[in-house]
CSV table of N, CA, C and O in Angstrom, one decimal:
chain,number,residue,atom,x,y,z
A,185,MET,N,0.9,-1.5,-0.2
A,185,MET,CA,-0.2,0.1,0.3
A,185,MET,C,0.9,1.2,0.3
A,185,MET,O,0.3,2.2,-0.2
A,186,LYS,N,1.8,1.1,0.6
A,186,LYS,CA,2.9,2.5,0.7
A,186,LYS,C,3.3,3.1,-0.7
A,186,LYS,O,3.6,4.1,-1.2
A,187,LEU,N,3.8,1.7,-0.8
A,187,LEU,CA,4.7,1.7,-2.2
A,187,LEU,C,3.8,2.0,-3.6
A,187,LEU,O,4.1,3.2,-4.0
A,188,ARG,N,2.3,1.6,-3.7
A,188,ARG,CA,1.2,2.7,-4.3
A,188,ARG,C,1.2,3.9,-4.5
A,188,ARG,O,1.2,4.6,-5.2
A,189,ASN,N,1.1,4.4,-3.1
A,189,ASN,CA,0.6,5.5,-2.3
A,189,ASN,C,2.4,6.4,-3.5
A,189,ASN,O,2.0,7.9,-3.9
A,190,ALA,N,3.6,5.7,-3.2
A,190,ALA,CA,4.4,6.5,-3.0
A,190,ALA,C,5.2,7.0,-4.5
A,190,ALA,O,4.8,8.1,-5.0
A,191,VAL,N,4.5,6.1,-5.7
A,191,VAL,CA,4.1,5.8,-6.4
A,191,VAL,C,3.3,7.3,-7.1
A,191,VAL,O,3.6,7.2,-8.5
A,192,ALA,N,1.9,7.2,-6.7
A,192,ALA,CA,1.3,7.5,-7.2
A,192,ALA,C,2.0,9.3,-6.8
A,192,ALA,O,1.9,9.8,-7.6
A,193,ALA,N,2.7,9.7,-5.9
A,193,ALA,CA,2.8,10.9,-5.4
A,193,ALA,C,3.7,11.1,-7.0
A,193,ALA,O,4.1,12.3,-7.2
A,194,ALA,N,4.6,10.6,-6.6
A,194,ALA,CA,5.4,10.5,-7.8
A,194,ALA,C,5.1,11.3,-8.7
A,194,ALA,O,6.2,11.8,-9.5
A,195,GLY,N,3.6,10.4,-9.4
A,195,GLY,CA,3.5,10.5,-11.0
A,195,GLY,C,3.0,12.2,-10.8
A,195,GLY,O,2.6,12.7,-11.7
A,196,ALA,N,2.0,12.0,-9.5
A,196,ALA,CA,1.5,13.3,-9.7
A,196,ALA,C,2.9,14.6,-9.9
A,196,ALA,O,2.2,16.1,-10.1
A,197,ALA,N,4.1,14.4,-8.7
A,197,ALA,CA,4.9,15.5,-9.0
A,197,ALA,C,5.1,15.8,-10.4
A,197,ALA,O,5.7,16.5,-10.8
A,198,CYS,N,5.4,14.9,-11.4
A,198,CYS,CA,5.8,14.8,-12.3
A,198,CYS,C,4.9,14.7,-13.0
A,198,CYS,O,5.5,16.1,-14.0
A,199,ALA,N,3.7,15.0,-13.1
A,199,ALA,CA,2.6,15.5,-14.1
A,199,ALA,C,2.6,17.3,-14.0
A,199,ALA,O,2.3,18.2,-14.7
A,200,LEU,N,2.7,17.8,-12.5
A,200,LEU,CA,2.6,19.0,-11.9
A,200,LEU,C,3.7,19.4,-12.9
A,200,LEU,O,3.8,20.9,-13.1
A,201,VAL,N,5.2,19.1,-12.8
A,201,VAL,CA,6.3,19.8,-13.3
A,201,VAL,C,6.6,20.0,-14.7
A,201,VAL,O,6.4,20.9,-15.3
A,202,LEU,N,5.7,19.1,-15.3
A,202,LEU,CA,5.7,18.6,-16.7
A,202,LEU,C,4.7,19.8,-17.4
A,202,LEU,O,4.5,21.0,-18.0
A,203,ALA,N,3.6,20.2,-16.5
A,203,ALA,CA,2.5,21.4,-16.3
A,203,ALA,C,3.1,22.6,-16.7
A,203,ALA,O,2.3,23.5,-16.5
A,204,LEU,N,3.5,22.8,-16.0
A,204,LEU,CA,4.0,24.6,-15.5
A,204,LEU,C,5.2,25.3,-16.8
A,204,LEU,O,5.6,24.3,-17.2
A,205,PRO,N,4.6,26.2,-17.2
A,205,PRO,CA,5.4,26.8,-18.2
A,205,PRO,C,6.6,27.4,-18.2
A,205,PRO,O,6.9,27.6,-17.3
A,206,GLY,N,7.2,27.6,-19.7
A,206,GLY,CA,8.4,28.4,-19.5
A,206,GLY,C,9.5,28.0,-19.3
A,206,GLY,O,10.2,28.0,-20.1
A,207,SER,N,10.0,27.3,-18.6
A,207,SER,CA,10.9,26.2,-18.6
A,207,SER,C,11.2,25.7,-19.2
A,207,SER,O,13.2,25.7,-19.6
A,208,ALA,N,11.3,24.8,-20.1
A,208,ALA,CA,11.2,24.0,-21.4
A,208,ALA,C,11.7,25.0,-22.9
A,208,ALA,O,12.0,24.7,-23.1
A,209,LEU,N,10.5,25.4,-22.4
A,209,LEU,CA,10.5,26.7,-24.2
A,209,LEU,C,11.0,28.1,-23.2
A,209,LEU,O,10.8,29.1,-23.4
A,210,ALA,N,12.3,28.2,-22.4
A,210,ALA,CA,13.3,29.3,-22.7
A,210,ALA,C,14.8,28.7,-22.5
A,210,ALA,O,14.8,27.5,-22.1
A,211,ALA,N,15.2,30.0,-23.3
A,211,ALA,CA,17.1,29.4,-23.2
A,211,ALA,C,17.3,30.2,-21.7
A,211,ALA,O,17.1,30.9,-21.3
A,212,GLU,N,18.4,28.9,-21.7
A,212,GLU,CA,18.4,29.6,-19.6
A,212,GLU,C,20.4,30.6,-20.3
A,212,GLU,O,21.2,29.6,-21.1
A,213,GLY,N,20.4,31.9,-19.5
A,213,GLY,CA,21.1,32.6,-19.3
A,213,GLY,C,20.6,33.9,-19.8
A,213,GLY,O,19.3,34.0,-19.8
A,214,GLN,N,21.1,35.1,-20.4
A,214,GLN,CA,21.6,35.6,-20.7
A,214,GLN,C,21.9,36.1,-22.9
A,214,GLN,O,22.6,35.5,-23.0
A,215,PHE,N,20.9,37.1,-22.8
A,215,PHE,CA,21.7,37.8,-25.1
A,215,PHE,C,21.3,38.9,-24.7
A,215,PHE,O,20.8,40.1,-23.8
A,216,HIS,N,22.9,39.9,-24.7
A,216,HIS,CA,22.9,41.0,-24.8
A,216,HIS,C,22.9,41.5,-26.0
A,216,HIS,O,23.4,41.0,-27.0
A,217,TYR,N,22.8,42.9,-26.3
A,217,TYR,CA,23.2,43.6,-27.7
A,217,TYR,C,23.1,45.3,-27.2
A,217,TYR,O,23.0,45.4,-26.5
A,218,LYS,N,24.0,46.0,-28.3
A,218,LYS,CA,23.8,47.0,-28.2
A,218,LYS,C,23.4,47.6,-28.9
A,218,LYS,O,22.6,47.8,-29.6
A,219,TYR,N,22.7,49.1,-28.8
A,219,TYR,CA,22.0,49.9,-29.7
A,219,TYR,C,22.6,52.0,-28.6
A,219,TYR,O,23.0,51.7,-28.0
A,220,THR,N,22.0,52.6,-30.2
A,220,THR,CA,23.2,53.7,-29.5
A,220,THR,C,20.9,54.7,-29.5
A,220,THR,O,20.6,54.8,-30.3
A,221,ASP,N,20.6,55.1,-27.9
A,221,ASP,CA,19.9,55.9,-28.2
A,221,ASP,C,19.7,57.4,-28.7
A,221,ASP,O,20.6,58.5,-29.9
A,222,ASP,N,19.0,58.3,-28.2
A,222,ASP,CA,18.7,59.2,-29.7
A,222,ASP,C,18.8,60.8,-28.9
A,222,ASP,O,19.4,61.2,-29.5
A,223,PHE,N,20.5,60.3,-27.3
A,223,PHE,CA,20.8,61.1,-27.2
A,223,PHE,C,22.6,60.9,-27.7
A,223,PHE,O,23.3,61.8,-27.3
A,224,GLY,N,22.5,59.9,-28.8
A,224,GLY,CA,23.8,59.4,-29.1
A,224,GLY,C,25.1,58.9,-27.7
A,224,GLY,O,25.7,58.6,-28.2
A,225,GLN,N,23.7,58.1,-26.9
A,225,GLN,CA,24.8,57.3,-25.9
A,225,GLN,C,24.5,56.1,-26.3
A,225,GLN,O,23.3,55.2,-26.4
A,226,GLU,N,25.2,55.1,-26.2
A,226,GLU,CA,25.7,53.6,-26.2
A,226,GLU,C,24.8,53.1,-25.3
A,226,GLU,O,25.6,53.5,-23.9
A,227,GLN,N,24.1,52.8,-25.1
A,227,GLN,CA,23.0,51.4,-24.1
A,227,GLN,C,23.1,49.7,-24.7
A,227,GLN,O,23.8,49.8,-25.8
A,228,ARG,N,23.2,49.4,-23.4
A,228,ARG,CA,23.5,48.1,-23.5
A,228,ARG,C,22.1,47.6,-23.3
A,228,ARG,O,21.5,47.8,-21.8
A,229,VAL,N,21.8,45.6,-23.9
A,229,VAL,CA,20.3,45.5,-23.3
A,229,VAL,C,21.0,44.3,-23.4
A,229,VAL,O,21.5,42.9,-23.8
A,230,ILE,N,20.1,43.2,-21.7
A,230,ILE,CA,19.9,42.2,-21.7
A,230,ILE,C,19.1,41.7,-21.4
A,230,ILE,O,17.6,42.4,-20.8
A,231,LEU,N,19.0,40.4,-21.8
A,231,LEU,CA,17.7,39.5,-22.3
A,231,LEU,C,17.7,38.3,-21.3
A,231,LEU,O,18.1,37.6,-21.5
A,232,ASP,N,17.3,38.1,-19.3
A,232,ASP,CA,17.4,37.2,-18.9
A,232,ASP,C,16.9,36.1,-19.5
A,232,ASP,O,14.5,36.3,-19.7
A,233,ASP,N,16.7,34.7,-19.5
A,233,ASP,CA,16.4,33.7,-20.0
A,233,ASP,C,15.0,34.0,-20.9
A,233,ASP,O,14.1,33.6,-20.6
A,234,PRO,N,15.8,34.1,-22.4
A,234,PRO,CA,14.9,34.3,-23.3
A,234,PRO,C,13.8,33.4,-23.8
A,234,PRO,O,13.9,32.1,-23.7
A,235,ASP,N,12.3,33.5,-24.4
A,235,ASP,CA,11.9,32.5,-25.2
A,235,ASP,C,12.2,32.0,-26.0
A,235,ASP,O,13.2,32.3,-26.6
A,236,SER,N,11.8,31.0,-26.0
A,236,SER,CA,12.5,29.7,-27.2
A,236,SER,C,11.4,29.8,-28.3
A,236,SER,O,10.1,29.4,-27.6
A,237,GLY,N,12.3,29.4,-29.6
A,237,GLY,CA,11.2,29.0,-30.7
A,237,GLY,C,9.9,30.1,-31.3
A,237,GLY,O,9.6,29.7,-32.2
A,238,GLU,N,10.1,31.8,-30.7
A,238,GLU,CA,9.5,32.3,-30.9
A,238,GLU,C,9.4,33.6,-32.1
A,238,GLU,O,11.1,33.8,-30.8
A,239,CYS,N,9.9,34.8,-32.4
A,239,CYS,CA,11.2,35.4,-32.7
A,239,CYS,C,9.9,37.0,-31.8
A,239,CYS,O,9.1,36.9,-31.1
A,240,ILE,N,11.4,37.1,-31.2
A,240,ILE,CA,11.6,38.4,-30.4
A,240,ILE,C,11.7,39.3,-30.8
A,240,ILE,O,13.2,39.4,-31.0
A,241,ASP,N,11.0,40.8,-31.0
A,241,ASP,CA,12.1,42.5,-31.8
A,241,ASP,C,12.0,42.5,-30.7
A,241,ASP,O,11.8,42.7,-29.3
A,242,LEU,N,14.0,43.1,-30.8
A,242,LEU,CA,14.4,43.6,-29.2
A,242,LEU,C,13.8,45.2,-29.4
A,242,LEU,O,13.9,46.0,-30.2
A,243,TYR,N,14.1,46.0,-27.7
A,243,TYR,CA,13.4,46.8,-27.0
A,243,TYR,C,14.5,47.3,-28.3
A,243,TYR,O,15.7,47.6,-28.4
A,244,ALA,N,13.7,48.8,-27.9
A,244,ALA,CA,14.0,49.6,-28.7
A,244,ALA,C,14.9,50.1,-29.9
A,244,ALA,O,15.5,50.8,-30.9
A,245,VAL,N,15.4,48.9,-30.3
A,245,VAL,CA,15.7,48.4,-32.3
A,245,VAL,C,14.7,47.7,-32.8
A,245,VAL,O,15.2,47.2,-34.3
A,246,GLY,N,14.0,47.2,-31.9
A,246,GLY,CA,12.5,46.3,-33.2
A,246,GLY,C,11.9,47.0,-34.1
A,246,GLY,O,10.4,45.8,-34.2
A,247,SER,N,12.2,48.3,-34.5
A,247,SER,CA,11.5,48.6,-35.1
A,247,SER,C,11.8,49.4,-36.6
A,247,SER,O,13.6,49.5,-36.3
A,248,ASP,N,11.5,48.8,-38.0
A,248,ASP,CA,12.1,48.9,-38.9
A,248,ASP,C,13.2,51.3,-39.6
A,248,ASP,O,13.6,51.1,-39.6
A,249,GLU,N,11.7,51.5,-38.3
A,249,GLU,CA,12.5,53.1,-38.4
A,249,GLU,C,13.4,53.2,-37.7
A,249,GLU,O,13.1,54.7,-37.4
A,250,VAL,N,14.0,53.0,-37.1
A,250,VAL,CA,14.9,53.2,-35.8
A,250,VAL,C,15.8,52.5,-36.0
A,250,VAL,O,16.4,51.3,-37.1
A,251,GLU,N,17.3,52.9,-36.2
A,251,GLU,CA,18.9,52.0,-35.9
A,251,GLU,C,18.7,51.3,-35.1
A,251,GLU,O,17.8,50.7,-34.3
A,252,PRO,N,19.5,50.0,-36.2
A,252,PRO,CA,19.3,47.9,-35.2
A,252,PRO,C,20.1,48.2,-34.1
A,252,PRO,O,20.9,49.5,-33.7
A,253,GLY,N,20.6,47.8,-33.6
A,253,GLY,CA,21.4,47.1,-32.2
A,253,GLY,C,22.1,46.4,-32.4
A,253,GLY,O,22.7,45.9,-34.5
A,254,TYR,N,23.3,46.7,-32.3
A,254,TYR,CA,24.6,45.9,-33.0
A,254,TYR,C,25.7,45.1,-31.5
A,254,TYR,O,25.1,45.1,-30.9
A,255,ALA,N,26.1,44.4,-32.1
A,255,ALA,CA,27.4,43.9,-30.9
A,255,ALA,C,26.5,42.7,-29.9
A,255,ALA,O,26.7,42.5,-29.6
A,256,PRO,N,25.6,41.7,-30.9
A,256,PRO,CA,24.5,41.2,-30.0
A,256,PRO,C,25.5,40.1,-29.1
A,256,PRO,O,27.0,39.2,-29.8
A,257,GLN,N,25.1,39.5,-28.2
A,257,GLN,CA,26.5,37.9,-27.3
A,257,GLN,C,25.0,37.0,-26.9
A,257,GLN,O,24.5,37.3,-26.1
A,258,ASN,N,25.4,35.9,-27.0
A,258,ASN,CA,24.7,34.5,-27.0
A,258,ASN,C,25.6,34.5,-25.6
A,258,ASN,O,26.6,33.0,-25.6
A,259,GLN,N,25.1,34.7,-23.8
A,259,GLN,CA,25.7,33.7,-23.3
A,259,GLN,C,24.5,33.0,-22.8
A,259,GLN,O,24.3,33.1,-22.0
A,260,THR,N,23.4,32.4,-23.5
A,260,THR,CA,23.1,30.6,-22.9
A,260,THR,C,22.7,29.8,-23.6
A,260,THR,O,23.8,30.2,-24.2
A,261,ASP,N,22.4,29.1,-23.0
A,261,ASP,CA,22.6,27.7,-23.8
A,261,ASP,C,22.3,26.9,-24.8
A,261,ASP,O,22.0,25.6,-24.5
A,262,SER,N,20.8,27.8,-25.2
A,262,SER,CA,20.6,27.7,-27.1
A,262,SER,C,21.3,28.5,-27.5
A,262,SER,O,22.0,29.5,-27.5
A,263,TRP,N,20.8,27.8,-29.1
A,263,TRP,CA,21.6,28.4,-30.8
A,263,TRP,C,20.4,29.7,-30.9
A,263,TRP,O,19.3,29.5,-30.3
A,264,VAL,N,20.5,30.7,-31.4
A,264,VAL,CA,20.0,32.0,-31.3
A,264,VAL,C,20.3,32.4,-33.2
A,264,VAL,O,20.9,32.5,-33.0
A,265,THR,N,19.3,32.6,-33.2
A,265,THR,CA,19.4,33.2,-35.0
A,265,THR,C,18.9,34.6,-34.5
A,265,THR,O,18.1,34.7,-33.7
A,266,VAL,N,19.6,35.5,-35.0
A,266,VAL,CA,20.2,36.7,-35.5
A,266,VAL,C,19.5,37.2,-36.4
A,266,VAL,O,19.8,37.1,-37.3
A,267,TYR,N,18.6,38.5,-36.7
A,267,TYR,CA,18.2,38.8,-38.3
A,267,TYR,C,18.2,40.2,-38.4
A,267,TYR,O,17.8,41.4,-37.3
A,268,ALA,N,18.4,40.6,-39.3
A,268,ALA,CA,18.8,42.5,-39.8
A,268,ALA,C,17.8,43.2,-39.2
A,268,ALA,O,17.6,44.5,-39.5
A,269,ASP,N,16.2,42.8,-39.9
A,269,ASP,CA,15.0,43.1,-39.7
A,269,ASP,C,13.7,42.5,-38.9
A,269,ASP,O,14.5,41.7,-38.0
A,270,ALA,N,12.8,43.7,-37.7
A,270,ALA,CA,12.2,43.0,-37.4
A,270,ALA,C,11.1,42.2,-37.8
A,270,ALA,O,11.3,41.8,-38.7
A,271,GLY,N,10.6,41.4,-37.3
A,271,GLY,CA,9.7,40.1,-37.6
A,271,GLY,C,10.5,38.9,-38.0
A,271,GLY,O,9.8,38.4,-38.3
A,272,CYS,N,11.9,38.9,-37.2
A,272,CYS,CA,12.9,37.9,-37.6
A,272,CYS,C,12.3,37.6,-39.3
A,272,CYS,O,12.9,36.5,-40.2
A,273,ALA,N,12.8,38.8,-40.1
A,273,ALA,CA,12.8,38.6,-41.9
A,273,ALA,C,14.6,38.7,-41.9
A,273,ALA,O,14.9,40.1,-41.1
A,274,GLY,N,14.7,39.5,-43.3
A,274,GLY,CA,15.8,39.7,-43.5
A,274,GLY,C,17.2,38.5,-43.2
A,274,GLY,O,16.9,37.7,-42.8
A,275,SER,N,18.2,39.2,-43.9
A,275,SER,CA,19.5,38.1,-43.8
A,275,SER,C,19.0,38.0,-41.8
A,275,SER,O,18.8,38.7,-41.1
A,276,SER,N,20.1,36.9,-41.3
A,276,SER,CA,20.1,36.2,-40.6
A,276,SER,C,21.9,35.5,-40.3
A,276,SER,O,22.0,35.1,-41.4
A,277,TRP,N,21.9,35.5,-39.2
A,277,TRP,CA,22.9,34.8,-38.5
A,277,TRP,C,22.2,34.4,-37.7
A,277,TRP,O,22.2,34.0,-36.3
A,278,ARG,N,23.5,33.4,-37.0
A,278,ARG,CA,22.8,31.9,-35.9
A,278,ARG,C,24.6,32.3,-34.9
A,278,ARG,O,25.7,32.3,-35.7
A,279,LEU,N,24.0,32.2,-33.5
A,279,LEU,CA,24.9,32.2,-33.1
A,279,LEU,C,25.2,31.2,-31.9
A,279,LEU,O,24.1,30.9,-31.3
A,280,ARG,N,26.5,30.9,-31.4
A,280,ARG,CA,27.1,29.4,-29.9
A,280,ARG,C,25.8,30.0,-28.8
A,280,ARG,O,26.3,30.9,-28.9
A,281,PRO,N,26.2,29.0,-28.7
A,281,PRO,CA,24.9,29.4,-26.2
A,281,PRO,C,27.0,29.4,-26.4
A,281,PRO,O,28.0,29.4,-26.6
A,282,MET,N,27.1,30.5,-25.0
A,282,MET,CA,27.7,30.7,-24.2
A,282,MET,C,28.9,31.6,-25.9
A,282,MET,O,29.9,31.3,-24.8
A,283,GLY,N,28.4,31.8,-26.5
A,283,GLY,CA,29.5,33.0,-27.3
A,283,GLY,C,29.8,33.8,-26.9
A,283,GLY,O,29.7,34.7,-25.9
A,284,ARG,N,31.2,34.1,-28.0
A,284,ARG,CA,32.1,35.4,-27.6
A,284,ARG,C,31.4,36.8,-28.1
A,284,ARG,O,30.1,36.3,-29.0
A,285,PRO,N,30.8,38.3,-28.0
A,285,PRO,CA,30.5,39.0,-28.1
A,285,PRO,C,30.5,38.7,-29.4
A,285,PRO,O,32.2,38.9,-30.3
A,286,ALA,N,29.7,39.1,-30.8
A,286,ALA,CA,29.8,39.9,-31.8
A,286,ALA,C,30.5,41.4,-32.8
A,286,ALA,O,30.1,42.1,-31.4
A,287,THR,N,31.1,41.1,-33.8
A,287,THR,CA,31.0,42.1,-34.4
A,287,THR,C,30.3,43.5,-34.1
A,287,THR,O,29.1,43.5,-34.1
A,288,ASP,N,30.4,45.2,-34.2
A,288,ASP,CA,29.3,46.1,-34.0
A,288,ASP,C,28.8,45.9,-35.6
A,288,ASP,O,27.9,46.9,-35.2
A,289,HIS,N,30.0,45.6,-36.1
A,289,HIS,CA,28.9,45.4,-37.5
A,289,HIS,C,28.0,44.6,-37.9
A,289,HIS,O,27.3,44.7,-38.6
A,290,LEU,N,27.6,43.8,-36.6
A,290,LEU,CA,26.8,42.4,-37.1
A,290,LEU,C,25.4,43.3,-36.4
A,290,LEU,O,24.9,43.5,-34.8
A,291,ARG,N,24.2,44.1,-37.5
A,291,ARG,CA,23.3,44.4,-36.4
A,291,ARG,C,22.2,43.6,-36.5
A,291,ARG,O,22.2,42.1,-37.6
A,292,VAL,N,20.8,43.6,-35.9
A,292,VAL,CA,20.1,42.8,-35.1
A,292,VAL,C,19.1,43.0,-34.9
A,292,VAL,O,18.6,44.7,-33.8
A,293,ARG,N,17.8,43.4,-35.0
A,293,ARG,CA,16.4,44.0,-34.5
A,293,ARG,C,15.5,43.0,-33.6
A,293,ARG,O,15.0,43.4,-33.2
A,294,SER,N,15.9,41.5,-34.4
A,294,SER,CA,14.9,40.2,-34.1
A,294,SER,C,15.9,38.9,-33.5
A,294,SER,O,16.8,39.4,-34.1
A,295,VAL,N,15.3,38.4,-32.6
A,295,VAL,CA,16.2,37.4,-32.8
A,295,VAL,C,15.0,36.0,-32.4
A,295,VAL,O,13.7,36.3,-32.2
A,296,ARG,N,15.4,34.2,-32.0
A,296,ARG,CA,14.5,33.5,-32.7
A,296,ARG,C,15.8,32.3,-31.4
A,296,ARG,O,16.4,31.8,-32.0
A,297,PHE,N,15.5,32.3,-30.6
A,297,PHE,CA,16.3,31.0,-29.5
A,297,PHE,C,15.6,29.9,-29.9
A,297,PHE,O,14.5,29.4,-29.4
A,298,GLU,N,16.2,28.7,-30.5
A,298,GLU,CA,16.3,27.4,-30.4
A,298,GLU,C,15.5,26.8,-29.3
A,298,GLU,O,16.2,26.8,-28.6
A,299,VAL,N,14.5,25.9,-29.4
A,299,VAL,CA,14.2,25.1,-28.8
A,299,VAL,C,15.3,23.4,-28.4
A,299,VAL,O,15.0,23.4,-29.0
A,300,ARG,N,15.5,23.9,-26.9
A,300,ARG,CA,16.7,22.3,-26.8
A,300,ARG,C,15.7,21.7,-27.8
A,300,ARG,O,15.0,21.2,-26.9
A,301,GLY,N,16.8,20.7,-28.1
A,301,GLY,CA,16.7,19.0,-28.2
A,301,GLY,C,15.5,19.5,-29.3
A,301,GLY,O,15.9,18.4,-30.2
A,302,GLU,N,15.5,20.5,-30.5
A,302,GLU,CA,15.4,19.9,-31.3
A,302,GLU,C,16.8,21.3,-32.7
A,302,GLU,O,16.3,22.1,-32.5
A,303,PRO,N,17.0,20.4,-32.7
A,303,PRO,CA,18.0,21.3,-33.7
A,303,PRO,C,17.4,21.9,-35.1
A,303,PRO,O,17.1,20.7,-35.7
A,304,GLY,N,18.3,22.8,-35.0
A,304,GLY,CA,18.0,23.2,-36.4
A,304,GLY,C,17.1,23.4,-36.3
A,304,GLY,O,16.2,24.0,-37.3
A,305,ALA,N,16.2,24.4,-35.6
A,305,ALA,CA,14.7,24.7,-35.5
A,305,ALA,C,14.7,25.7,-35.1
A,305,ALA,O,13.6,25.8,-34.3
A,306,ALA,N,15.9,26.6,-35.5
A,306,ALA,CA,15.4,28.1,-35.2
A,306,ALA,C,14.7,29.0,-35.7
A,306,ALA,O,14.2,29.0,-36.6
């Protein structure tokens, strides 16, 4: 009887963990990029544990009406594709997990993080 209760409790706990949103669909770590604000000052933005599998238009640069961001750095555990245009359109480049900062010449407006366990699914 005790074994049956333990198995039932373990099953319920497992179901609860699988039902929690986000953890399996988020890259763990930080993604950084820079942009120049309206006053000509360089600003740095950090995304903590960004969502995976969806297009993210980046803060302050995610519109084609403003200057793009630059020098992206992927310090997450997932591959990320960075895009030159908003809406994950235009030229794109993939950045490896835990990588070095890209050059200031790499322009970025939007990103998509790969869902872990699905290689090439950026």
